Tab-separated table of C-alpha atoms in Angstrom:
chain	number	residue	atom	x	y	z
A	894	UNK	CA	-20.401	-124.410	-10.881
A	895	UNK	CA	-18.648	-122.309	-13.458
A	896	UNK	CA	-18.877	-118.506	-13.295
A	897	UNK	CA	-20.035	-116.553	-16.324
A	898	UNK	CA	-18.458	-113.119	-16.568
A	899	UNK	CA	-21.126	-110.536	-17.492
A	900	UNK	CA	-21.638	-106.823	-16.832
A	901	UNK	CA	-24.235	-107.408	-14.081
A	902	UNK	CA	-21.551	-108.868	-11.776
A	903	UNK	CA	-19.005	-106.671	-10.022
A	904	UNK	CA	-17.028	-109.721	-8.822
A	905	UNK	CA	-16.673	-113.121	-10.444
A	906	UNK	CA	-14.521	-115.820	-8.867
A	907	UNK	CA	-13.921	-119.067	-10.727
A	908	UNK	CA	-12.012	-122.136	-9.589
A	909	UNK	CA	-10.084	-120.301	-6.934
A	910	UNK	CA	-7.347	-122.306	-5.252
A	911	UNK	CA	-4.932	-121.195	-2.553
A	912	UNK	CA	-2.429	-123.627	-0.908
A	913	UNK	CA	0.082	-122.463	1.700
A	914	UNK	CA	3.318	-124.473	2.090
A	915	UNK	CA	3.744	-125.898	5.591
A	916	UNK	CA	6.921	-124.761	7.331
A	917	UNK	CA	8.735	-127.780	8.741
A	918	UNK	CA	11.497	-128.001	11.324
A	919	UNK	CA	14.954	-129.111	10.213
A	920	UNK	CA	14.459	-132.542	11.748
A	921	UNK	CA	11.103	-133.004	10.029
A	922	UNK	CA	12.714	-132.094	6.705
A	923	UNK	CA	15.351	-134.785	7.222
A	924	UNK	CA	12.697	-137.425	8.051
A	925	UNK	CA	10.484	-136.518	5.021
A	926	UNK	CA	11.346	-134.547	1.945
A	927	UNK	CA	7.676	-134.475	0.892
A	928	UNK	CA	6.206	-130.956	0.716
A	929	UNK	CA	2.962	-130.449	2.535
A	930	UNK	CA	0.406	-127.698	1.966
A	931	UNK	CA	-2.524	-126.156	3.831
A	932	UNK	CA	-5.497	-126.469	1.466
A	933	UNK	CA	-6.950	-123.088	2.517
A	934	UNK	CA	-9.203	-122.579	-0.539
A	935	UNK	CA	-9.933	-125.398	-2.939
A	936	UNK	CA	-11.841	-124.738	-6.218
A	937	UNK	CA	-14.182	-121.971	-5.039
A	938	UNK	CA	-16.481	-120.153	-7.412
A	939	UNK	CA	-19.069	-117.458	-6.784
A	940	UNK	CA	-20.319	-114.122	-8.183
A	941	UNK	CA	-21.565	-110.906	-6.632
A	942	UNK	CA	-24.000	-108.710	-8.451
A	943	UNK	CA	-23.214	-104.940	-8.577
A	944	UNK	CA	-24.488	-103.089	-5.597
A	945	UNK	CA	-25.248	-106.272	-3.613
A	946	UNK	CA	-23.895	-107.901	-0.387
A	947	UNK	CA	-22.708	-111.506	-0.619
A	948	UNK	CA	-21.757	-113.347	2.604
A	949	UNK	CA	-19.156	-116.076	3.033
A	950	UNK	CA	-20.160	-118.003	6.131
A	951	UNK	CA	-18.540	-120.892	7.958
A	952	UNK	CA	-16.567	-121.737	11.115
A	953	UNK	CA	-12.901	-120.790	11.704
A	954	UNK	CA	-10.565	-122.435	9.296
A	955	UNK	CA	-13.048	-122.735	6.433
A	956	UNK	CA	-11.006	-120.436	4.150
A	957	UNK	CA	-13.271	-117.367	4.242
A	958	UNK	CA	-10.638	-114.771	5.038
A	959	UNK	CA	-8.088	-116.209	2.573
A	960	UNK	CA	-10.744	-116.073	-0.136
A	961	UNK	CA	-11.586	-112.433	0.736
A	962	UNK	CA	-7.889	-111.400	0.630
A	963	UNK	CA	-7.317	-113.073	-2.702
A	964	UNK	CA	-10.319	-111.254	-4.252
A	965	UNK	CA	-8.737	-107.845	-3.529
A	966	UNK	CA	-5.245	-108.909	-4.547
A	967	UNK	CA	-3.705	-109.008	-1.054
A	968	UNK	CA	-2.726	-112.642	-1.634
A	969	UNK	CA	-1.789	-114.286	-4.933
A	970	UNK	CA	-3.859	-117.395	-5.705
A	971	UNK	CA	-2.327	-120.783	-6.515
A	972	UNK	CA	-4.724	-120.924	-9.453
A	973	UNK	CA	-8.104	-119.646	-10.512
A	974	UNK	CA	-9.547	-116.430	-11.758
A	975	UNK	CA	-10.796	-113.261	-10.003
A	976	UNK	CA	-12.567	-110.698	-12.209
A	977	UNK	CA	-13.449	-107.246	-10.716
A	978	UNK	CA	-15.538	-104.892	-12.854
A	979	UNK	CA	-14.679	-106.864	-16.025
A	980	UNK	CA	-10.923	-107.255	-15.498
A	981	UNK	CA	-9.039	-110.294	-14.313
A	982	UNK	CA	-6.906	-108.766	-11.553
A	983	UNK	CA	-4.117	-111.418	-11.777
A	984	UNK	CA	-3.937	-111.697	-15.568
A	985	UNK	CA	-4.766	-108.346	-17.210
A	986	UNK	CA	-1.703	-106.498	-15.803
A	987	UNK	CA	-3.981	-104.432	-13.561
A	988	UNK	CA	-2.050	-101.536	-11.986
A	989	UNK	CA	-1.875	-102.114	-8.144
A	990	UNK	CA	-2.746	-98.442	-7.526
A	991	UNK	CA	-5.829	-98.694	-9.685
A	992	UNK	CA	-6.843	-101.921	-7.985
A	993	UNK	CA	-6.523	-100.312	-4.547
A	994	UNK	CA	-8.734	-97.473	-5.701
A	995	UNK	CA	-11.385	-99.960	-6.867
A	996	UNK	CA	-11.151	-102.640	-4.147
A	997	UNK	CA	-10.654	-102.197	-0.430
A	998	UNK	CA	-10.523	-104.421	2.702
A	999	UNK	CA	-12.053	-103.784	6.112
A	1000	UNK	CA	-9.929	-105.770	8.503
A	1001	UNK	CA	-11.407	-107.728	11.426
A	1002	UNK	CA	-9.390	-106.220	14.248
A	1003	UNK	CA	-9.253	-102.413	14.367
A	1004	UNK	CA	-6.706	-102.513	17.156
A	1005	UNK	CA	-4.085	-104.159	14.938
A	1006	UNK	CA	-5.066	-102.495	11.664
A	1007	UNK	CA	-4.773	-98.860	13.040
A	1008	UNK	CA	-1.384	-97.314	13.713
A	1009	UNK	CA	-1.434	-96.339	17.428
A	1010	UNK	CA	0.932	-93.413	16.770
A	1011	UNK	CA	-1.202	-92.009	13.911
A	1012	UNK	CA	-4.168	-89.700	14.691
A	1013	UNK	CA	-7.558	-90.514	13.202
A	1014	UNK	CA	-7.361	-87.638	10.711
A	1015	UNK	CA	-3.898	-88.833	9.557
A	1016	UNK	CA	-5.107	-92.420	9.213
A	1017	UNK	CA	-8.022	-91.409	6.981
A	1018	UNK	CA	-5.892	-88.971	4.934
A	1019	UNK	CA	-3.286	-91.658	4.116
A	1020	UNK	CA	-5.252	-93.397	1.342
A	1021	UNK	CA	-6.055	-90.062	-0.226
A	1022	UNK	CA	-2.362	-89.076	-0.276
A	1023	UNK	CA	-1.463	-92.234	-2.176
A	1024	UNK	CA	-4.598	-92.865	-4.230
A	1025	UNK	CA	-6.037	-89.436	-5.124
A	1026	UNK	CA	-4.936	-86.151	-6.608
A	1027	UNK	CA	-6.756	-84.088	-3.956
A	1028	UNK	CA	-4.897	-81.075	-2.487
A	1029	UNK	CA	-4.123	-80.948	1.274
A	1030	UNK	CA	-7.137	-78.721	1.941
A	1031	UNK	CA	-9.397	-80.943	-0.171
A	1032	UNK	CA	-8.138	-84.008	1.659
A	1033	UNK	CA	-9.035	-82.502	5.054
A	1034	UNK	CA	-12.528	-81.623	3.838
A	1035	UNK	CA	-13.053	-85.184	2.518
A	1036	UNK	CA	-11.821	-86.611	5.871
A	1037	UNK	CA	-14.123	-84.390	7.911
A	1038	UNK	CA	-17.143	-85.327	5.760
A	1039	UNK	CA	-16.330	-89.018	6.007
A	1040	UNK	CA	-16.104	-88.792	9.826
A	1041	UNK	CA	-19.570	-87.310	9.858
A	1042	UNK	CA	-20.833	-89.979	7.431
A	1043	UNK	CA	-19.730	-92.809	9.748
A	1044	UNK	CA	-21.363	-91.016	12.734
A	1045	UNK	CA	-18.109	-89.847	14.392
A	1046	UNK	CA	-19.505	-86.454	15.230
A	1047	UNK	CA	-18.468	-83.721	15.747
A	1048	UNK	CA	-15.776	-84.580	13.186
A	1049	UNK	CA	-13.362	-81.947	14.581
A	1050	UNK	CA	-13.370	-83.734	17.927
A	1051	UNK	CA	-12.361	-87.113	16.417
A	1052	UNK	CA	-9.915	-85.714	13.816
A	1053	UNK	CA	-7.087	-85.225	16.319
A	1054	UNK	CA	-7.655	-88.252	18.573
A	1055	UNK	CA	-5.469	-91.374	18.718
A	1056	UNK	CA	-6.962	-94.855	18.381
A	1057	UNK	CA	-6.485	-95.631	22.130
A	1058	UNK	CA	-8.774	-92.678	22.937
A	1059	UNK	CA	-11.678	-94.284	21.079
A	1060	UNK	CA	-14.130	-97.023	22.073
A	1061	UNK	CA	-14.118	-100.348	20.175
A	1062	UNK	CA	-17.159	-99.299	18.151
A	1063	UNK	CA	-15.562	-95.920	17.292
A	1064	UNK	CA	-12.337	-97.619	16.163
A	1065	UNK	CA	-14.395	-99.942	13.918
A	1066	UNK	CA	-16.081	-96.843	12.395
A	1067	UNK	CA	-12.628	-95.377	11.650
A	1068	UNK	CA	-11.524	-98.578	9.916
A	1069	UNK	CA	-14.747	-98.549	7.828
A	1070	UNK	CA	-14.195	-94.851	7.009
A	1071	UNK	CA	-10.609	-95.476	5.906
A	1072	UNK	CA	-11.715	-98.260	3.512
A	1073	UNK	CA	-14.484	-96.150	2.008
A	1074	UNK	CA	-12.816	-92.759	1.829
A	1075	UNK	CA	-11.544	-93.213	-1.741
A	1076	UNK	CA	-14.994	-94.450	-2.809
A	1077	UNK	CA	-14.074	-97.975	-3.984
A	1078	UNK	CA	-16.509	-100.129	-5.970
A	1079	UNK	CA	-15.829	-103.351	-4.132
A	1080	UNK	CA	-15.220	-103.864	-0.373
A	1081	UNK	CA	-14.437	-107.009	1.652
A	1082	UNK	CA	-15.777	-106.644	5.188
A	1083	UNK	CA	-13.975	-109.295	7.277
A	1084	UNK	CA	-15.997	-110.068	10.444
A	1085	UNK	CA	-16.904	-106.372	10.784
A	1086	UNK	CA	-18.787	-106.777	14.091
A	1087	UNK	CA	-16.730	-109.575	15.703
A	1088	UNK	CA	-14.538	-107.209	17.785
A	1089	UNK	CA	-17.308	-104.827	19.022
A	1090	UNK	CA	-19.715	-105.069	21.908
A	1091	UNK	CA	-23.093	-106.692	21.301
A	1092	UNK	CA	-24.750	-103.347	22.069
A	1093	UNK	CA	-23.168	-101.682	19.051
A	1094	UNK	CA	-23.222	-104.543	16.553
A	1095	UNK	CA	-26.551	-103.531	15.043
A	1096	UNK	CA	-25.282	-99.953	14.661
A	1097	UNK	CA	-22.148	-101.098	12.757
A	1098	UNK	CA	-24.231	-103.396	10.533
A	1099	UNK	CA	-26.738	-100.587	9.807
A	1100	UNK	CA	-23.813	-98.235	9.045
A	1101	UNK	CA	-22.362	-100.625	6.505
A	1102	UNK	CA	-25.756	-101.135	4.834
A	1103	UNK	CA	-26.336	-97.296	4.742
A	1104	UNK	CA	-22.927	-96.646	3.197
A	1105	UNK	CA	-23.356	-99.518	0.738
A	1106	UNK	CA	-26.602	-97.992	-0.548
A	1107	UNK	CA	-25.233	-94.402	-0.539
A	1108	UNK	CA	-22.078	-95.301	-2.438
A	1109	UNK	CA	-23.481	-98.143	-4.571
A	1110	UNK	CA	-20.914	-100.553	-3.073
A	1111	UNK	CA	-20.569	-104.279	-3.785
A	1112	UNK	CA	-19.612	-106.012	-0.532
A	1113	UNK	CA	-18.203	-109.445	0.264
A	1114	UNK	CA	-19.165	-110.027	3.937
A	1115	UNK	CA	-17.042	-112.565	5.766
A	1116	UNK	CA	-18.682	-113.875	8.955
A	1117	UNK	CA	-19.015	-116.999	11.093
A	1118	UNK	CA	-22.328	-115.627	12.405
A	1119	UNK	CA	-25.386	-116.616	10.279
A	1120	UNK	CA	-27.484	-114.112	12.125
A	1121	UNK	CA	-25.252	-111.302	10.805
A	1122	UNK	CA	-25.437	-112.807	7.287
A	1123	UNK	CA	-29.248	-113.044	7.391
A	1124	UNK	CA	-29.469	-109.381	8.428
A	1125	UNK	CA	-27.037	-107.911	5.870
A	1126	UNK	CA	-26.626	-110.217	2.891
A	1127	UNK	CA	-28.535	-110.603	-0.361
A	1128	UNK	CA	-26.837	-113.915	-1.174
A	1129	UNK	CA	-24.775	-116.461	0.866
A	1130	UNK	CA	-22.083	-119.022	0.233
A	1131	UNK	CA	-21.563	-121.573	3.018
A	1132	UNK	CA	-17.873	-122.695	3.235
A	1133	UNK	CA	-16.457	-125.744	4.925
A	1134	UNK	CA	-12.777	-126.669	4.941
A	1135	UNK	CA	-11.889	-124.666	1.822
A	1136	UNK	CA	-14.941	-125.570	-0.288
A	1137	UNK	CA	-18.351	-124.054	-0.860
A	1138	UNK	CA	-21.023	-126.592	0.164
A	1139	UNK	CA	-24.127	-124.485	-0.451
A	1140	UNK	CA	-24.939	-121.256	-2.216
A	1141	UNK	CA	-28.073	-119.249	-2.817
A	1142	UNK	CA	-30.143	-116.228	-1.861
A	1143	UNK	CA	-30.476	-115.478	1.857
A	1144	UNK	CA	-34.138	-116.473	1.727
A	1145	UNK	CA	-33.281	-119.810	0.024
A	1146	UNK	CA	-30.553	-120.628	2.529
A	1147	UNK	CA	-32.688	-119.956	5.562
A	1148	UNK	CA	-36.041	-121.221	4.361
A	1149	UNK	CA	-34.765	-124.348	2.595
A	1150	UNK	CA	-31.235	-125.264	3.823
A	1151	UNK	CA	-30.120	-128.376	1.895
A	1152	UNK	CA	-26.598	-129.287	3.036
A	1153	UNK	CA	-26.233	-131.041	6.431
A	1154	UNK	CA	-23.556	-128.492	7.395
A	1155	UNK	CA	-25.833	-125.552	6.574
A	1156	UNK	CA	-28.598	-127.158	8.677
A	1157	UNK	CA	-26.173	-127.493	11.569
A	1158	UNK	CA	-25.141	-123.870	11.342
A	1159	UNK	CA	-28.720	-122.598	11.170
A	1160	UNK	CA	-29.756	-124.800	14.080
A	1161	UNK	CA	-27.254	-122.973	16.269
A	1162	UNK	CA	-28.759	-119.500	15.523
A	1163	UNK	CA	-30.862	-118.368	18.508
A	1164	UNK	CA	-34.559	-117.875	17.948
A	1165	UNK	CA	-35.913	-114.646	19.462
A	1166	UNK	CA	-39.225	-116.375	20.542
A	1167	UNK	CA	-38.874	-118.137	23.875
A	1168	UNK	CA	-41.752	-120.468	22.988
A	1169	UNK	CA	-40.002	-121.773	19.881
A	1170	UNK	CA	-37.348	-124.437	20.539
A	1171	UNK	CA	-35.056	-125.284	17.666
A	1172	UNK	CA	-33.349	-128.712	17.766
A	1173	UNK	CA	-29.573	-128.265	17.577
A	1174	UNK	CA	-27.793	-130.380	14.995
A	1175	UNK	CA	-24.209	-130.159	16.256
A	1176	UNK	CA	-21.843	-132.187	14.008
A	1177	UNK	CA	-19.851	-134.716	15.969
A	1178	UNK	CA	-16.042	-134.626	16.079
A	1179	UNK	CA	-13.614	-131.957	15.112
A	1180	UNK	CA	-12.901	-130.139	11.855
A	1181	UNK	CA	-10.316	-132.265	9.993
A	1182	UNK	CA	-6.906	-130.909	9.181
A	1183	UNK	CA	-6.676	-128.654	6.138
A	1184	UNK	CA	-3.187	-130.190	5.523
A	1185	UNK	CA	-4.672	-133.612	4.943
A	1186	UNK	CA	-8.329	-133.046	4.080
A	1187	UNK	CA	-10.639	-136.098	3.987
A	1188	UNK	CA	-11.075	-138.018	0.746
A	1189	UNK	CA	-14.390	-137.424	-0.999
A	1190	UNK	CA	-16.760	-134.899	0.585
A	1191	UNK	CA	-14.887	-132.723	3.100
A	1192	UNK	CA	-17.761	-132.927	5.531
A	1193	UNK	CA	-18.164	-136.736	5.427
A	1194	UNK	CA	-16.280	-137.579	8.760
A	1195	UNK	CA	-18.859	-135.388	10.634
A	1196	UNK	CA	-21.962	-135.997	8.534
A	1197	UNK	CA	-24.818	-138.022	10.056
A	1198	UNK	CA	-26.084	-138.935	6.539
A	1199	UNK	CA	-22.716	-140.279	5.202
A	1200	UNK	CA	-22.691	-143.283	2.918
A	1201	UNK	CA	-19.896	-145.036	0.947
A	1202	UNK	CA	-19.895	-142.718	-2.050
A	1203	UNK	CA	-19.269	-139.717	0.221
A	1204	UNK	CA	-15.865	-141.082	1.263
A	1205	UNK	CA	-14.730	-141.753	-2.324
A	1206	UNK	CA	-16.031	-138.981	-4.586
A	1207	UNK	CA	-16.118	-135.196	-4.350
A	1208	UNK	CA	-19.705	-133.903	-4.954
A	1209	UNK	CA	-20.139	-131.154	-7.521
A	1210	UNK	CA	-21.880	-127.869	-6.697
A	1211	UNK	CA	-25.143	-128.426	-8.565
A	1212	UNK	CA	-28.047	-126.006	-9.098
A	1213	UNK	CA	-31.248	-127.618	-7.681
A	1214	UNK	CA	-33.417	-124.531	-8.095
A	1215	UNK	CA	-32.692	-121.212	-9.798
A	1216	UNK	CA	-29.766	-119.659	-8.002
A	1217	UNK	CA	-29.666	-122.363	-5.274
A	1218	UNK	CA	-26.626	-124.682	-5.396
A	1219	UNK	CA	-25.571	-127.562	-3.154
A	1220	UNK	CA	-22.618	-129.888	-3.050
A	1221	UNK	CA	-24.068	-133.167	-1.575
A	1222	UNK	CA	-24.846	-136.617	-2.810
A	1223	UNK	CA	-28.149	-136.633	-0.946
A	1224	UNK	CA	-29.422	-134.637	-3.945
């Protein structure tokens, strides 16, 4: 699938590739001079409409986080194109300060992304110091309002607290507030509910949806949890071992999953009705190494429907119905 860059899309990614060189020991280098690479992201393309939420789903090691970091310029790609709001962020000499104002990242672990020696108010003011022209008084007013917006109320109480004085859910709200305080157009939310208790997950998801609508945000949601994706996302890309295997609207993915891997993921989502029993389709074996990915379809070593062609050729991502793409020789 090739992306077409039009005004209706806030983010367009085309042919994105990111390989990381493998660090070898001195002895290993003597034995073999051949360079090896982790194929983290391999020819990934997708688009996100303005004001919508697009989810990247897949198990650990599928390349979701690397993809997200490349799309906001935190990592340089090996090749490929990332266009945000009409500008190629790696080719058009985009000013890094301007990019940070336009695109922000919500990190997965608030414990490691917040400075333990910095008070909440200071942490939220920091982006404003570097990325806005607001005066000190204006910055404090913006911070206080943002604290209220993310339901850390009364704001004055949280302004002077340190991260260790907050609960996990409150820390996550601070991280969200810090990313949104400069009012970016595009935000990557990396596993935003993975580090919070189950009891507050729905609150954090609702907060992100509320802020997305209020600020007109375009969000790339990174998650291993299809239930989270179904609740929040308008469209979904399913990733496996660095490649997108299926892509479509949330309704298409859940009502008519086409790829065997997508079916396996959906079968593991709990059904809230105790009378309904869903047959689990757990793929056999382990995820292959991203250093030496399988020939042909990446999923073929674990696929129950594999045939000879799957081990020799890489299936293209083809559109079977409007907006619904799948990379599988079964179709």
